[in-house]
Structures are given as C-alpha cells and as structure tokens.
mmCIF file of C-alpha atoms in Angstrom:
data_model
loop_
_atom_site.group_PDB
_atom_site.id
_atom_site.type_symbol
_atom_site.label_atom_id
_atom_site.label_comp_id
_atom_site.label_asym_id
_atom_site.label_seq_id
_atom_site.Cartn_x
_atom_site.Cartn_y
_atom_site.Cartn_z
ATOM 1 C CA UNK A 101 0.000 0.000 0.000
ATOM 2 C CA UNK A 102 1.311 3.336 -0.923
ATOM 3 C CA UNK A 103 1.093 6.170 1.618
ATOM 4 C CA UNK A 104 -0.026 9.463 0.309
ATOM 5 C CA UNK A 105 2.107 12.411 1.140
ATOM 6 C CA UNK A 106 0.263 15.673 1.521
ATOM 7 C CA UNK A 107 1.915 19.000 1.500
ATOM 8 C CA UNK A 108 0.257 21.768 3.420
ATOM 9 C CA UNK A 109 0.639 25.385 2.780
ATOM 10 C CA UNK A 110 1.129 26.940 6.249
ATOM 11 C CA UNK A 111 -0.548 30.143 5.133
ATOM 12 C CA UNK A 112 -3.674 28.152 4.275
ATOM 13 C CA UNK A 113 -3.744 25.976 7.441
ATOM 14 C CA UNK A 114 -2.879 28.515 10.172
ATOM 15 C CA UNK A 115 -6.069 30.557 9.816
ATOM 16 C CA UNK A 116 -8.021 27.342 10.458
ATOM 17 C CA UNK A 117 -6.010 26.255 13.525
ATOM 18 C CA UNK A 118 -5.211 29.642 15.092
ATOM 19 C CA UNK A 119 -8.698 30.319 16.546
ATOM 20 C CA UNK A 120 -8.653 26.959 18.331
ATOM 21 C CA UNK A 121 -5.424 27.657 20.237
ATOM 22 C CA UNK A 122 -5.519 31.426 20.628
ATOM 23 C CA UNK A 123 -8.394 33.142 22.412
ATOM 24 C CA UNK A 124 -10.273 35.915 20.708
ATOM 25 C CA UNK A 125 -9.418 39.467 21.559
ATOM 26 C CA UNK A 126 -11.287 40.657 24.619
ATOM 27 C CA UNK A 127 -11.605 37.158 26.051
ATOM 28 C CA UNK A 128 -10.993 37.006 29.794
ATOM 29 C CA UNK A 129 -9.523 33.940 31.407
ATOM 30 C CA UNK A 130 -11.950 32.932 34.218
ATOM 31 C CA UNK A 131 -9.007 31.639 36.257
ATOM 32 C CA UNK A 132 -7.766 35.222 36.574
ATOM 33 C CA UNK A 133 -11.004 36.779 37.877
ATOM 34 C CA UNK A 134 -9.578 37.161 41.406
ATOM 35 C CA UNK A 135 -6.060 38.104 40.313
ATOM 36 C CA UNK A 136 -6.258 41.588 41.853
ATOM 37 C CA UNK A 137 -8.909 40.949 44.533
ATOM 38 C CA UNK A 138 -6.355 41.372 47.305
ATOM 39 C CA UNK A 139 -5.877 45.025 46.394
ATOM 40 C CA UNK A 140 -9.246 45.902 47.973
ATOM 41 C CA UNK A 141 -7.738 44.967 51.327
ATOM 42 C CA UNK A 142 -4.385 46.706 51.025
ATOM 43 C CA UNK A 143 -5.183 49.205 53.850
ATOM 44 C CA UNK A 144 -6.772 46.561 56.125
ATOM 45 C CA UNK A 145 -5.523 46.444 59.672
ATOM 46 C CA UNK A 146 -4.805 43.179 61.432
ATOM 47 C CA UNK A 147 -7.515 42.515 64.054
ATOM 48 C CA UNK A 148 -4.909 40.837 66.267
ATOM 49 C CA UNK A 149 -2.841 43.224 68.350
ATOM 50 C CA UNK A 150 0.909 43.176 67.766
ATOM 51 C CA UNK A 151 2.518 40.553 69.976
ATOM 52 C CA UNK A 152 -0.820 38.812 70.577
ATOM 53 C CA UNK A 153 -0.511 36.049 67.982
ATOM 54 C CA UNK A 154 -0.563 32.592 69.565
ATOM 55 C CA UNK A 155 0.966 29.414 68.177
ATOM 56 C CA UNK A 156 -0.580 25.971 68.515
ATOM 57 C CA UNK A 157 1.030 22.652 67.606
ATOM 58 C CA UNK A 158 -1.153 20.646 65.210
ATOM 59 C CA UNK A 159 -1.642 17.002 66.202
ATOM 60 C CA UNK A 160 -4.425 16.036 63.786
ATOM 61 C CA UNK A 161 -6.241 13.158 65.545
ATOM 62 C CA UNK A 162 -3.133 11.804 67.283
ATOM 63 C CA UNK A 163 -4.011 12.693 70.875
ATOM 64 C CA UNK A 164 -1.364 10.323 72.283
ATOM 65 C CA UNK A 165 1.408 12.370 70.625
ATOM 66 C CA UNK A 166 0.396 15.226 72.921
ATOM 67 C CA UNK A 167 1.723 13.364 75.965
ATOM 68 C CA UNK A 168 5.251 14.472 76.891
ATOM 69 C CA UNK A 169 5.513 16.676 73.782
ATOM 70 C CA UNK A 170 8.031 19.550 73.875
ATOM 71 C CA UNK A 171 5.240 22.148 73.454
ATOM 72 C CA UNK A 172 4.199 21.461 77.042
ATOM 73 C CA UNK A 173 7.294 23.143 78.427
ATOM 74 C CA UNK A 174 7.911 25.713 75.705
ATOM 75 C CA UNK A 175 6.829 29.332 76.092
ATOM 76 C CA UNK A 176 6.652 29.627 72.301
ATOM 77 C CA UNK A 177 3.424 27.621 72.103
ATOM 78 C CA UNK A 178 0.038 28.477 73.579
ATOM 79 C CA UNK A 179 -1.264 24.937 73.210
ATOM 80 C CA UNK A 180 -2.329 22.131 70.922
ATOM 81 C CA UNK A 181 -4.737 21.852 67.987
ATOM 82 C CA UNK A 182 -6.534 18.519 67.836
ATOM 83 C CA UNK A 183 -9.221 17.225 65.483
ATOM 84 C CA UNK A 184 -12.339 15.593 66.860
ATOM 85 C CA UNK A 185 -14.784 14.013 64.443
ATOM 86 C CA UNK A 186 -18.475 14.770 64.638
ATOM 87 C CA UNK A 187 -19.000 11.002 64.835
ATOM 88 C CA UNK A 188 -16.952 10.646 68.024
ATOM 89 C CA UNK A 189 -18.527 13.679 69.721
ATOM 90 C CA UNK A 190 -22.121 12.629 68.963
ATOM 91 C CA UNK A 191 -22.174 8.831 69.033
ATOM 92 C CA UNK A 192 -26.006 8.786 68.939
ATOM 93 C CA UNK A 193 -28.533 11.446 68.028
ATOM 94 C CA UNK A 194 -28.647 14.055 70.808
ATOM 95 C CA UNK A 195 -26.170 12.035 72.890
ATOM 96 C CA UNK A 196 -22.831 13.809 73.205
ATOM 97 C CA UNK A 197 -19.490 12.569 74.461
ATOM 98 C CA UNK A 198 -16.974 15.309 75.194
ATOM 99 C CA UNK A 199 -14.784 13.114 77.430
ATOM 100 C CA UNK A 200 -11.811 13.270 75.042
ATOM 101 C CA UNK A 201 -12.016 17.070 74.866
ATOM 102 C CA UNK A 202 -12.327 17.385 78.650
ATOM 103 C CA UNK A 203 -9.330 15.089 79.152
ATOM 104 C CA UNK A 204 -7.209 17.072 76.685
ATOM 105 C CA UNK A 205 -8.225 20.422 78.229
ATOM 106 C CA UNK A 206 -7.352 19.142 81.703
ATOM 107 C CA UNK A 207 -4.025 17.689 80.569
ATOM 108 C CA UNK A 208 -2.977 20.877 78.776
ATOM 109 C CA UNK A 209 -4.114 23.069 81.680
ATOM 110 C CA UNK A 210 -1.591 21.304 83.934
ATOM 111 C CA UNK A 211 1.085 22.914 81.765
ATOM 112 C CA UNK A 212 -0.667 26.274 81.351
ATOM 113 C CA UNK A 213 -1.627 25.438 77.740
ATOM 114 C CA UNK A 214 -4.902 25.699 75.840
ATOM 115 C CA UNK A 215 -6.762 23.495 73.387
ATOM 116 C CA UNK A 216 -7.657 24.601 69.850
ATOM 117 C CA UNK A 217 -10.505 22.311 68.713
ATOM 118 C CA UNK A 218 -10.969 21.377 65.071
ATOM 119 C CA UNK A 219 -14.408 19.844 64.533
ATOM 120 C CA UNK A 220 -14.088 17.455 61.614
ATOM 121 C CA UNK A 221 -16.967 16.703 59.264
ATOM 122 C CA UNK A 222 -14.722 15.478 56.437
ATOM 123 C CA UNK A 223 -12.092 12.757 56.196
ATOM 124 C CA UNK A 224 -9.329 11.847 53.818
ATOM 125 C CA UNK A 225 -9.712 8.106 54.123
ATOM 126 C CA UNK A 226 -12.414 5.993 52.492
ATOM 127 C CA UNK A 227 -12.496 3.859 55.674
ATOM 128 C CA UNK A 228 -13.564 6.674 58.031
ATOM 129 C CA UNK A 229 -16.911 8.455 57.817
ATOM 130 C CA UNK A 230 -16.871 11.647 59.884
ATOM 131 C CA UNK A 231 -20.583 11.858 60.658
ATOM 132 C CA UNK A 232 -22.602 10.019 63.309
ATOM 133 C CA UNK A 233 -24.175 6.728 62.216
ATOM 134 C CA UNK A 234 -27.752 8.039 62.560
ATOM 135 C CA UNK A 235 -26.978 10.757 60.003
ATOM 136 C CA UNK A 236 -26.403 8.137 57.298
ATOM 137 C CA UNK A 237 -30.167 7.502 57.187
ATOM 138 C CA UNK A 238 -32.746 8.593 54.615
ATOM 139 C CA UNK A 239 -33.950 11.288 57.020
ATOM 140 C CA UNK A 240 -30.656 13.090 56.371
ATOM 141 C CA UNK A 241 -30.298 12.087 52.709
ATOM 142 C CA UNK A 242 -27.455 9.745 53.590
ATOM 143 C CA UNK A 243 -25.671 12.432 55.651
ATOM 144 C CA UNK A 244 -22.315 12.147 53.886
ATOM 145 C CA UNK A 245 -20.924 11.630 50.436
ATOM 146 C CA UNK A 246 -17.658 10.392 49.004
ATOM 147 C CA UNK A 247 -14.883 12.727 47.897
ATOM 148 C CA UNK A 248 -12.890 11.563 44.883
ATOM 149 C CA UNK A 249 -9.350 11.806 43.574
ATOM 150 C CA UNK A 250 -8.909 12.940 39.966
ATOM 151 C CA UNK A 251 -8.600 9.300 38.904
ATOM 152 C CA UNK A 252 -12.058 8.485 40.337
ATOM 153 C CA UNK A 253 -10.848 6.625 43.454
ATOM 154 C CA UNK A 254 -12.599 7.485 46.719
ATOM 155 C CA UNK A 255 -10.407 9.854 48.751
ATOM 156 C CA UNK A 256 -12.617 10.210 51.802
ATOM 157 C CA UNK A 257 -15.965 11.500 53.019
ATOM 158 C CA UNK A 258 -17.631 14.845 53.644
ATOM 159 C CA UNK A 259 -20.886 15.621 55.419
ATOM 160 C CA UNK A 260 -23.665 16.864 53.145
ATOM 161 C CA UNK A 261 -23.234 20.458 54.288
ATOM 162 C CA UNK A 262 -25.702 21.668 51.654
ATOM 163 C CA UNK A 263 -28.550 19.615 53.143
ATOM 164 C CA UNK A 264 -30.749 21.723 55.459
ATOM 165 C CA UNK A 265 -31.339 18.689 57.718
ATOM 166 C CA UNK A 266 -27.572 18.056 58.043
ATOM 167 C CA UNK A 267 -26.901 21.774 58.604
ATOM 168 C CA UNK A 268 -29.442 21.818 61.442
ATOM 169 C CA UNK A 269 -27.829 18.822 63.134
ATOM 170 C CA UNK A 270 -24.315 20.202 62.671
ATOM 171 C CA UNK A 271 -25.328 23.536 64.194
#
C-alpha cells in the first residue's frame, strides 16, 4: 500500500487552527477573575494586636502524641490543635461525648496550655466516615458523600453540608 504524502501550505492551514489555540481578543480567562482581589484589602488592619498572635502545635487526631511533647514546656506555644470528628462527639442522636475534649483540656491546663478544637466533618480516608451513624439515614439524605481523587478513586468523606437537615444537626 502506498502512503499518500500531503503538502500543506502553512498560510492556508494557520487561519483554520489559530482560533482553536488562541483566544479571541477581549476574552478574559476565568481563572484570573480574582487576580487583583487582594488590592481591595491593602489598607486593612490586622484585628490581632501586635505581639498577641498565639501558636498551637497541630496534632491532627493523634491525641497520644500530645503526651510528653516539647510544646508542654515551651513558652513559644500556647497549646495544641486537635481534630475531633463529629461522629466521636455525637455517638447517637442528641447524645454527646466530650470526654476526650475534657481530658485534653485538663491535661494541657496542667502545663498552662490551651486546646484549639478542630471539629471534623470530612475525612481523607475511604475507611472513616466523619458523621454520626444516625446521620447516614434517609432522614438526612445519607448524611455524607464520598470525595474523589482525579482518577475516580474514593479519597474520603464529607458531610452533606448543603442539606438543610444536616446543617441543622451540625449547628
């Protein structure tokens, strides 16, 4: 079989291809819509007084790492930031368990430190749902939904924050 060889005149082909790769004049890239948004805040004052910024060590959900940590004896840190899932704080509807928070507050207080609480309603593991079991019912439209990686694999879960019933429970 003989392959045909075509010769193209660049002057004839470019006008056909150019509009595909080059935006029309006046076109605005939507990714740049907030490019200068920060300028509206250039005279803003910091609401935190100078010298009043506090630093907290982030432990994620690893509460055991808090024990004997260097932050406990360092003046540079005001305390610890720990995540607590909605599921662990409300094991059943209208039944709350703040024992872990109370224990962490008491432990940190012994060292003159404070607790920064991060309430978690999302996870980054397909094995862990962040919402209480009762929320996964039809009453709450399933309560949570999967989050996905770009390749379609499940990355984790997030509560259905847009659902009025879930919002009411979360509040």
